[in-house]
Tab-separated table of C-alpha atoms in Angstrom:
chain	number	residue	atom	x	y	z
A	1	MET	CA	-25.157	29.482	1.900
A	2	GLU	CA	-26.462	28.634	5.310
A	3	ARG	CA	-24.193	28.559	8.312
A	4	LEU	CA	-23.009	25.187	9.517
A	5	PRO	CA	-22.934	24.047	13.124
A	6	ASP	CA	-19.534	23.512	14.685
A	7	ASN	CA	-19.883	19.710	14.882
A	8	THR	CA	-20.501	19.575	11.121
A	9	GLN	CA	-17.382	21.598	10.481
A	10	SER	CA	-15.195	19.349	12.606
A	11	SER	CA	-16.627	16.073	11.268
A	12	SER	CA	-16.133	17.161	7.640
A	13	LYS	CA	-12.374	17.889	7.789
A	14	LEU	CA	-10.906	14.479	6.925
A	15	PRO	CA	-13.593	13.324	4.438
A	16	LEU	CA	-13.451	16.708	2.697
A	17	GLY	CA	-9.662	16.505	2.396
A	18	LEU	CA	-9.881	12.939	1.065
A	19	LEU	CA	-12.574	13.975	-1.415
A	20	ASN	CA	-10.280	16.645	-2.869
A	21	PHE	CA	-7.380	14.181	-2.880
A	22	PHE	CA	-9.208	11.524	-4.893
A	23	VAL	CA	-11.069	13.920	-7.220
A	24	TYR	CA	-7.804	15.526	-8.303
A	25	GLY	CA	-6.178	12.101	-8.466
A	26	THR	CA	-8.892	10.964	-10.854
A	27	MET	CA	-8.416	14.044	-13.038
A	28	VAL	CA	-4.660	13.530	-13.434
A	29	ILE	CA	-5.262	10.041	-14.832
A	30	PHE	CA	-6.958	11.670	-17.800
A	31	ALA	CA	-4.453	14.517	-18.027
A	32	ALA	CA	-1.393	12.273	-18.143
A	33	PHE	CA	-2.276	8.732	-19.176
A	34	PHE	CA	-5.502	8.615	-21.165
A	35	GLN	CA	-3.777	9.752	-24.373
A	36	LEU	CA	-1.359	6.827	-24.050
A	37	TYR	CA	-4.302	4.446	-23.679
A	38	LEU	CA	-5.855	5.834	-26.863
A	39	GLN	CA	-2.539	5.369	-28.662
A	40	ASP	CA	-2.282	1.795	-27.389
A	41	ILE	CA	-5.692	0.903	-28.873
A	42	GLY	CA	-4.624	2.157	-32.296
A	43	MET	CA	-5.619	5.823	-32.557
A	44	ASP	CA	-3.249	8.236	-34.304
A	45	LYS	CA	-2.298	11.721	-33.096
A	46	LEU	CA	-4.998	13.553	-35.050
A	47	GLU	CA	-7.721	11.191	-33.809
A	48	ILE	CA	-6.506	11.583	-30.229
A	49	GLY	CA	-6.405	15.377	-30.531
A	50	SER	CA	-9.881	15.591	-32.069
A	51	LEU	CA	-11.285	13.346	-29.347
A	52	MET	CA	-9.742	15.464	-26.565
A	53	ALA	CA	-11.033	18.641	-28.267
A	54	ILE	CA	-14.612	17.528	-27.566
A	55	SER	CA	-14.352	18.436	-23.879
A	56	PRO	CA	-14.534	22.258	-24.241
A	57	PHE	CA	-17.658	21.920	-26.399
A	58	ILE	CA	-19.386	19.667	-23.879
A	59	SER	CA	-18.420	21.894	-20.946
A	60	LEU	CA	-20.496	24.739	-22.452
A	61	LEU	CA	-23.598	22.611	-21.831
A	62	ALA	CA	-22.424	20.721	-18.761
A	63	HIS	CA	-21.481	23.654	-16.521
A	64	PRO	CA	-24.850	25.485	-16.664
A	65	PHE	CA	-26.765	22.179	-16.463
A	66	TRP	CA	-25.086	20.995	-13.255
A	67	ARG	CA	-25.141	24.467	-11.777
A	68	TYR	CA	-28.880	24.689	-12.421
A	69	LEU	CA	-29.423	21.336	-10.676
A	70	SER	CA	-27.315	22.512	-7.718
A	71	ASP	CA	-29.299	25.739	-7.393
A	72	ARG	CA	-32.633	23.978	-7.762
A	73	GLY	CA	-31.908	21.090	-5.414
A	74	GLN	CA	-29.746	23.120	-2.999
A	75	ASN	CA	-27.605	20.063	-2.332
A	76	ILE	CA	-24.209	20.132	-4.047
A	77	ARG	CA	-23.130	16.992	-2.166
A	78	ILE	CA	-25.848	14.881	-3.832
A	79	ILE	CA	-25.145	16.489	-7.220
A	80	LEU	CA	-21.442	15.702	-6.828
A	81	LEU	CA	-22.244	12.077	-5.977
A	82	ILE	CA	-24.421	11.848	-9.104
A	83	MET	CA	-21.581	13.260	-11.195
A	84	LEU	CA	-19.063	10.812	-9.714
A	85	THR	CA	-21.426	7.894	-10.328
A	86	GLY	CA	-22.053	9.019	-13.901
A	87	LEU	CA	-18.321	9.388	-14.449
A	88	LEU	CA	-17.723	5.856	-13.155
A	89	ILE	CA	-20.369	4.379	-15.473
A	90	THR	CA	-19.343	6.322	-18.573
A	91	GLY	CA	-15.667	5.629	-17.870
A	92	HIS	CA	-16.480	1.919	-17.869
A	93	LEU	CA	-18.179	2.364	-21.250
A	94	VAL	CA	-15.148	4.229	-22.635
A	95	PHE	CA	-12.723	1.493	-21.666
A	96	LYS	CA	-15.056	-1.210	-23.034
A	97	ALA	CA	-15.675	0.569	-26.356
A	98	ASP	CA	-14.695	-1.601	-29.324
A	99	THR	CA	-15.585	0.788	-32.167
A	100	TYR	CA	-14.714	4.420	-32.847
A	101	GLN	CA	-18.400	5.346	-32.883
A	102	MET	CA	-18.970	3.841	-29.429
A	103	LEU	CA	-15.781	5.475	-28.143
A	104	TYR	CA	-16.803	8.951	-29.297
A	105	VAL	CA	-20.348	8.616	-27.921
A	106	SER	CA	-19.131	7.358	-24.543
A	107	MET	CA	-16.516	10.141	-24.408
A	108	LEU	CA	-19.256	12.722	-24.987
A	109	MET	CA	-21.090	11.369	-21.955
A	110	LEU	CA	-17.899	11.119	-19.889
A	111	PHE	CA	-16.946	14.767	-20.546
A	112	PHE	CA	-20.471	15.796	-19.562
A	113	PHE	CA	-19.847	14.440	-16.055
A	114	GLN	CA	-16.132	15.244	-15.865
A	115	SER	CA	-15.742	18.835	-17.127
A	116	PRO	CA	-17.591	20.587	-14.218
A	117	LEU	CA	-16.292	18.194	-11.546
A	118	LEU	CA	-13.561	20.435	-10.124
A	119	ALA	CA	-15.850	23.479	-10.032
A	120	GLN	CA	-18.516	21.514	-8.148
A	121	SER	CA	-16.034	20.029	-5.672
A	122	ASN	CA	-14.598	23.506	-5.014
A	123	SER	CA	-18.105	24.881	-4.388
A	124	LEU	CA	-18.798	22.003	-1.990
A	125	THR	CA	-15.547	22.654	-0.131
A	126	LEU	CA	-16.332	26.356	0.217
A	127	GLY	CA	-19.775	25.487	1.565
A	128	TYR	CA	-18.401	23.261	4.317
A	129	ILE	CA	-15.744	25.733	5.475
A	130	GLU	CA	-17.882	28.875	5.327
A	131	GLU	CA	-18.184	30.720	8.635
A	132	SER	CA	-15.288	28.691	10.034
A	133	ARG	CA	-11.568	29.263	10.517
A	134	GLN	CA	-10.663	26.619	7.980
A	135	LYS	CA	-8.889	27.795	4.829
A	136	PHE	CA	-9.774	26.767	1.294
A	137	GLY	CA	-6.063	26.626	0.462
A	138	ALA	CA	-5.588	23.754	2.920
A	139	TYR	CA	-8.122	21.606	1.057
A	140	ARG	CA	-6.714	22.728	-2.290
A	141	LEU	CA	-3.394	21.377	-0.983
A	142	TRP	CA	-5.092	18.008	-0.459
A	143	GLY	CA	-6.049	18.142	-4.125
A	144	SER	CA	-2.495	18.988	-5.155
A	145	MET	CA	-1.196	16.045	-3.131
A	146	GLY	CA	-3.704	13.742	-4.815
A	147	TRP	CA	-2.673	15.028	-8.237
A	148	THR	CA	1.063	14.570	-7.616
A	149	PHE	CA	0.747	11.226	-5.765
A	150	VAL	CA	-1.368	9.611	-8.486
A	151	ALA	CA	0.828	11.122	-11.210
A	152	LEU	CA	3.895	9.418	-9.714
A	153	THR	CA	2.315	6.071	-8.837
A	154	ALA	CA	-0.122	5.523	-11.711
A	155	GLY	CA	2.523	4.716	-14.341
A	156	PRO	CA	4.070	1.695	-12.581
A	157	ILE	CA	0.597	0.439	-11.568
A	158	ILE	CA	-0.705	0.620	-15.142
A	159	ASP	CA	2.434	-1.063	-16.502
A	160	SER	CA	2.218	-3.877	-13.955
A	161	VAL	CA	-1.467	-4.586	-14.579
A	162	GLY	CA	-1.406	-4.175	-18.361
A	163	GLN	CA	-3.792	-2.448	-20.742
A	164	ASN	CA	-6.654	-2.674	-18.233
A	165	GLY	CA	-4.551	-0.941	-15.574
A	166	ILE	CA	-5.787	2.550	-16.382
A	167	SER	CA	-9.459	1.526	-16.183
A	168	LEU	CA	-8.843	-0.265	-12.870
A	169	LEU	CA	-6.997	2.702	-11.363
A	170	PHE	CA	-9.622	5.125	-12.668
A	171	SER	CA	-12.423	3.071	-11.063
A	172	ILE	CA	-10.625	2.725	-7.720
A	173	THR	CA	-9.877	6.441	-7.324
A	174	LEU	CA	-13.443	7.334	-8.318
A	175	MET	CA	-14.962	4.918	-5.813
A	176	LEU	CA	-12.690	6.271	-3.084
A	177	ALA	CA	-13.871	9.783	-3.969
A	178	MET	CA	-17.484	8.609	-3.755
A	179	GLY	CA	-16.808	6.979	-0.392
A	180	SER	CA	-15.276	10.210	0.926
A	181	ALA	CA	-18.337	12.177	-0.226
A	182	LEU	CA	-20.653	9.711	1.510
A	183	LEU	CA	-18.751	10.215	4.784
A	184	LEU	CA	-19.466	13.956	4.691
A	185	PRO	CA	-22.274	15.164	6.970
A	186	PRO	CA	-25.445	16.465	5.255
A	187	ILE	CA	-25.359	20.075	4.074
A	188	THR	CA	-27.902	22.266	2.322
A	189	LEU	CA	-26.523	25.012	0.107
A	190	THR	CA	-26.570	26.413	-3.413
A	191	THR	CA	-23.776	27.764	-5.579
A	192	ASN	CA	-24.999	31.232	-4.541
A	193	THR	CA	-23.422	32.800	-7.645
A	194	PRO	CA	-25.434	35.176	-9.850
A	195	TRP	CA	-25.967	34.210	-13.473
A	196	ILE	CA	-24.093	36.287	-16.053
A	197	SER	CA	-26.369	37.939	-18.621
A	198	SER	CA	-25.685	38.168	-22.348
A	199	ARG	CA	-25.844	41.951	-21.969
A	200	GLU	CA	-22.872	41.859	-19.596
A	201	ILE	CA	-20.955	39.656	-22.039
A	202	ARG	CA	-21.668	42.089	-24.911
A	203	ARG	CA	-20.509	45.058	-22.849
A	204	THR	CA	-17.364	43.188	-21.869
A	205	LEU	CA	-16.515	42.420	-25.501
A	206	GLN	CA	-16.983	46.103	-26.424
A	207	ASN	CA	-13.904	46.950	-24.366
A	208	LYS	CA	-11.185	47.014	-27.051
A	209	HIS	CA	-8.294	46.847	-24.592
A	210	PHE	CA	-9.768	43.787	-22.859
A	211	LEU	CA	-10.593	42.136	-26.198
A	212	ALA	CA	-6.995	42.594	-27.416
A	213	PHE	CA	-5.770	41.202	-24.093
A	214	VAL	CA	-7.962	38.079	-24.473
A	215	LEU	CA	-6.917	37.491	-28.104
A	216	CYS	CA	-3.214	37.681	-27.226
A	217	GLY	CA	-3.828	35.413	-24.244
A	218	THR	CA	-5.510	32.841	-26.467
A	219	LEU	CA	-2.488	32.764	-28.794
A	220	VAL	CA	-0.208	32.063	-25.833
A	221	ALA	CA	-2.622	29.510	-24.336
A	222	ILE	CA	-2.938	27.361	-27.493
A	223	PRO	CA	0.596	25.865	-27.384
A	224	ASN	CA	0.244	25.323	-23.623
A	225	ALA	CA	-2.930	23.305	-24.252
A	226	ILE	CA	-1.163	21.442	-27.080
A	227	ASN	CA	1.608	20.497	-24.664
A	228	GLY	CA	-0.937	19.311	-22.099
A	229	ILE	CA	-2.474	16.917	-24.622
A	230	PHE	CA	0.567	15.702	-26.550
A	231	MET	CA	3.498	15.871	-24.116
A	232	PRO	CA	2.806	12.300	-22.852
A	233	LEU	CA	2.773	11.065	-26.467
A	234	PHE	CA	6.043	12.886	-27.174
A	235	ILE	CA	7.697	11.185	-24.203
A	236	SER	CA	6.351	7.839	-25.413
A	237	ASP	CA	7.690	8.433	-28.937
A	238	LEU	CA	11.136	9.088	-27.453
A	239	GLY	CA	11.010	5.730	-25.673
A	240	GLY	CA	9.908	7.007	-22.287
A	241	SER	CA	7.849	5.027	-19.768
A	242	ARG	CA	4.580	5.872	-18.058
A	243	PHE	CA	6.529	6.518	-14.891
A	244	GLN	CA	8.494	9.209	-16.722
A	245	VAL	CA	5.229	10.686	-18.002
A	246	GLY	CA	3.995	10.850	-14.425
A	247	GLY	CA	7.281	12.402	-13.337
A	248	ALA	CA	6.899	15.138	-15.961
A	249	VAL	CA	3.361	15.906	-14.760
A	250	PHE	CA	4.572	15.849	-11.155
A	251	LEU	CA	7.348	18.382	-11.788
A	252	SER	CA	5.027	20.592	-13.822
A	253	THR	CA	2.671	21.099	-10.869
A	254	ILE	CA	4.672	20.628	-7.657
A	255	PHE	CA	6.004	24.209	-7.659
A	256	GLU	CA	2.747	25.909	-8.736
A	257	VAL	CA	1.666	26.725	-5.179
A	258	LEU	CA	5.044	28.342	-4.440
A	259	ALA	CA	4.749	30.453	-7.607
A	260	PHE	CA	1.263	31.657	-6.606
A	261	VAL	CA	2.420	32.534	-3.079
A	262	LEU	CA	5.428	34.524	-4.302
A	263	LEU	CA	3.433	36.360	-6.973
A	264	ASN	CA	0.694	37.198	-4.501
A	265	ARG	CA	3.192	38.554	-1.999
A	266	TYR	CA	5.602	40.529	-4.169
A	267	LEU	CA	3.885	41.463	-7.442
A	268	LYS	CA	2.381	44.963	-7.554
A	269	ARG	CA	-1.317	45.290	-8.492
A	270	LYS	CA	-0.587	47.926	-11.127
A	271	ILE	CA	-1.748	47.428	-14.700
A	272	THR	CA	1.518	48.497	-16.334
A	273	VAL	CA	3.578	46.251	-14.041
A	274	LEU	CA	1.286	43.288	-14.662
A	275	MET	CA	1.297	43.840	-18.440
A	276	GLY	CA	5.089	43.901	-18.416
A	277	CYS	CA	5.155	40.661	-16.413
A	278	LEU	CA	2.694	39.001	-18.808
A	279	THR	CA	4.855	39.969	-21.775
A	280	LEU	CA	7.896	38.452	-20.065
A	281	VAL	CA	6.005	35.259	-19.138
A	282	SER	CA	4.887	34.855	-22.771
A	283	LEU	CA	8.515	35.071	-23.900
A	284	LEU	CA	9.408	32.429	-21.307
A	285	PHE	CA	6.684	30.269	-22.845
A	286	ALA	CA	8.423	30.664	-26.226
A	287	LEU	CA	11.726	29.595	-24.625
A	288	ARG	CA	10.009	26.583	-23.037
A	289	TRP	CA	8.513	25.390	-26.335
A	290	ASN	CA	11.852	25.883	-28.102
A	291	LEU	CA	13.515	23.693	-25.488
A	292	MET	CA	10.810	21.083	-26.045
A	293	ALA	CA	11.448	21.160	-29.796
A	294	GLU	CA	15.158	20.514	-29.160
A	295	ALA	CA	14.569	17.682	-26.652
A	296	THR	CA	15.830	14.247	-27.671
A	297	ASP	CA	15.452	12.358	-24.390
A	298	PRO	CA	12.519	11.856	-21.985
A	299	VAL	CA	14.615	13.119	-19.057
A	300	GLN	CA	15.097	16.437	-20.854
A	301	ILE	CA	11.320	16.816	-21.213
A	302	ILE	CA	10.821	16.016	-17.522
A	303	LEU	CA	13.277	18.744	-16.490
A	304	ILE	CA	11.771	21.280	-18.892
A	305	GLN	CA	8.418	20.832	-17.125
A	306	ILE	CA	9.866	22.668	-14.113
A	307	LEU	CA	9.308	25.849	-16.147
A	308	HIS	CA	5.565	25.193	-15.951
A	309	ALA	CA	5.331	26.786	-12.501
A	310	VAL	CA	6.856	30.035	-13.781
A	311	THR	CA	5.118	30.125	-17.159
A	312	PHE	CA	1.625	28.784	-16.543
A	313	GLY	CA	1.575	29.877	-12.884
A	314	GLY	CA	2.568	33.417	-13.827
A	315	PHE	CA	0.297	33.500	-16.862
A	316	PHE	CA	-2.754	32.334	-14.905
A	317	TYR	CA	-2.171	34.587	-11.892
A	318	VAL	CA	-1.286	37.759	-13.800
A	319	GLY	CA	-4.026	37.218	-16.388
A	320	THR	CA	-6.682	36.842	-13.705
A	321	ARG	CA	-5.493	40.018	-11.983
A	322	LEU	CA	-5.468	41.964	-15.237
A	323	THR	CA	-9.035	40.908	-16.038
A	324	ALA	CA	-10.145	42.696	-12.890
A	325	LEU	CA	-8.131	45.820	-13.779
A	326	PHE	CA	-9.256	46.052	-17.405
A	327	LEU	CA	-12.952	46.059	-16.495
A	328	PRO	CA	-15.156	48.059	-14.094
A	329	ARG	CA	-16.507	46.168	-11.102
A	330	PRO	CA	-20.005	45.406	-12.556
A	331	LEU	CA	-18.426	43.611	-15.535
A	332	ARG	CA	-15.644	41.692	-13.786
A	333	SER	CA	-17.575	38.432	-13.400
A	334	ALA	CA	-18.484	38.492	-17.090
A	335	GLY	CA	-14.859	39.313	-17.921
A	336	GLN	CA	-13.579	36.346	-15.942
A	337	ALA	CA	-16.077	34.108	-17.778
A	338	VAL	CA	-14.929	35.398	-21.181
A	339	TYR	CA	-11.265	35.041	-20.202
A	340	ALA	CA	-11.746	31.484	-18.922
A	341	PHE	CA	-13.764	30.473	-22.004
A	342	ALA	CA	-11.120	31.825	-24.390
A	343	LEU	CA	-8.136	30.301	-22.591
A	344	SER	CA	-9.759	26.962	-21.708
A	345	GLY	CA	-12.517	26.484	-24.279
A	346	VAL	CA	-11.354	28.096	-27.512
A	347	SER	CA	-7.681	27.236	-27.033
A	348	GLY	CA	-8.609	23.673	-26.018
A	349	VAL	CA	-10.589	23.071	-29.213
A	350	ILE	CA	-7.930	24.621	-31.460
A	351	SER	CA	-5.083	22.799	-29.714
A	352	GLY	CA	-6.741	19.402	-30.092
A	353	PHE	CA	-7.353	19.674	-33.820
A	354	LEU	CA	-4.359	21.822	-34.813
A	355	GLY	CA	-1.841	20.102	-32.551
A	356	GLY	CA	-3.023	16.647	-33.596
A	357	TRP	CA	-2.833	17.509	-37.296
A	358	VAL	CA	0.664	19.020	-37.060
A	359	PHE	CA	1.971	16.199	-34.824
A	360	GLN	CA	0.541	13.551	-37.138
A	361	ASN	CA	1.824	15.074	-40.391
A	362	PHE	CA	5.002	16.951	-39.432
A	363	GLY	CA	6.090	15.579	-36.060
A	364	PRO	CA	6.558	17.003	-32.550
A	365	VAL	CA	9.470	19.304	-33.446
A	366	ILE	CA	7.383	21.332	-35.905
A	367	MET	CA	4.466	21.257	-33.453
A	368	TYR	CA	6.551	22.874	-30.719
A	369	LYS	CA	8.197	25.305	-33.165
A	370	MET	CA	4.672	26.419	-34.042
A	371	GLY	CA	4.120	26.936	-30.311
A	372	VAL	CA	7.218	29.168	-30.217
A	373	ALA	CA	5.791	31.310	-33.020
A	374	LEU	CA	2.362	31.631	-31.368
A	375	ALA	CA	3.892	32.556	-28.004
A	376	ILE	CA	6.115	35.228	-29.608
A	377	ILE	CA	3.168	36.731	-31.507
A	378	GLY	CA	1.173	36.807	-28.263
A	379	ALA	CA	4.116	38.416	-26.439
A	380	LEU	CA	4.419	41.088	-29.140
A	381	GLY	CA	0.704	41.830	-28.784
A	382	PHE	CA	1.029	42.119	-25.000
A	383	GLY	CA	4.085	44.338	-25.443
A	384	LEU	CA	2.261	46.728	-27.784
A	385	LEU	CA	-0.709	46.888	-25.421
A	386	TRP	CA	1.655	47.511	-22.504
A	387	GLN	CA	3.371	50.348	-24.373
A	388	HIS	CA	0.016	51.889	-25.334
A	389	ILE	CA	-1.196	51.872	-21.720
A	390	ARG	CA	2.096	53.295	-20.424
A	391	LYS	CA	1.881	56.138	-22.921
A	392	ASN	CA	-1.826	56.964	-22.763
A	393	GLY	CA	-2.916	55.589	-19.394
A	394	TYR	CA	-5.995	53.458	-18.832
A	395	SER	CA	-9.218	53.763	-16.851
A	396	PRO	CA	-11.957	51.100	-17.120
A	397	SER	CA	-15.404	52.313	-18.103
A	398	ILE	CA	-18.791	50.767	-18.856
A	399	PRO	CA	-19.700	51.142	-22.559
A	400	GLN	CA	-23.039	52.843	-23.247
């Protein structure tokens, strides 16, 4: 990425912060309230889950497509504006859809613009602050504020406007994000990230320790993804309001930054220590899902979401660190790609279909009890792997 002049760096601070604020604010509308909209228009739990499961499939095509355009055009700002515009148009089509066929087709297009949005905005942010004293974490904090602010305020706004409230709020936050991007000074840069070859992926998957680690991680990630999709519907079934849904999302993310800071400062970068921590975090996941299964009031669910910072925050941080320790340096990028695909893509698809089917046919209690079982199985797998490494040691190597 080319170096920016000082005046560009200074003039980009506020628009760049606002861009992160409104991009993350737009994303939380889908994370917290879109499922409730689908329920309001008559879709059942299985239909909602299957529709949300489309996103990981589409992201497999969308990420390389938008990255290729960014590399070819060397202008992530323009690419991001195209994505935001496409998201605004396809979002309008989604909220105007009057048949299931039109809804599914418009959702396919919407996910194509939405799924790589955070990655592209992060790349743009890094490009503007490169060779400066500005910190990426400061702009990520803008995004966190946008996420929490919209999560808390969206519910009352949607309720006051009516069924069209979510489409109105979605359009407003998107247009504000587009306006912030337009205020940014011109910049020429590429993603500047090497492509991962299939040969690197194959070599990564030949590492049996890493493969076992990813499989156990996927088992633990599935109920977390199920909760992300169906927790708003569970609150609604218990008589909760959209404001309470937003409050649950707010509490689930407000302490994440603190968890990352504490883990980064105090947790040792030793594979046996990290494996022990991951086993413990997986057991805490099982406790969290058991509490969810026992919940009978929306307020209980809101309070349980405080555990998200410890469970998901610890799981994400420790898992990312372990990926780097399980693999030699030449394969770490491929390992991170495999890890992210398994925990976001594979678990997202399974959680949509499986969680929707169980919720629809057996109810939320059985759905969360299933999450308890999956988390315990994953924890047992991590524990066995931890014991094996403690006994025999471990040194990453490149398979021949």
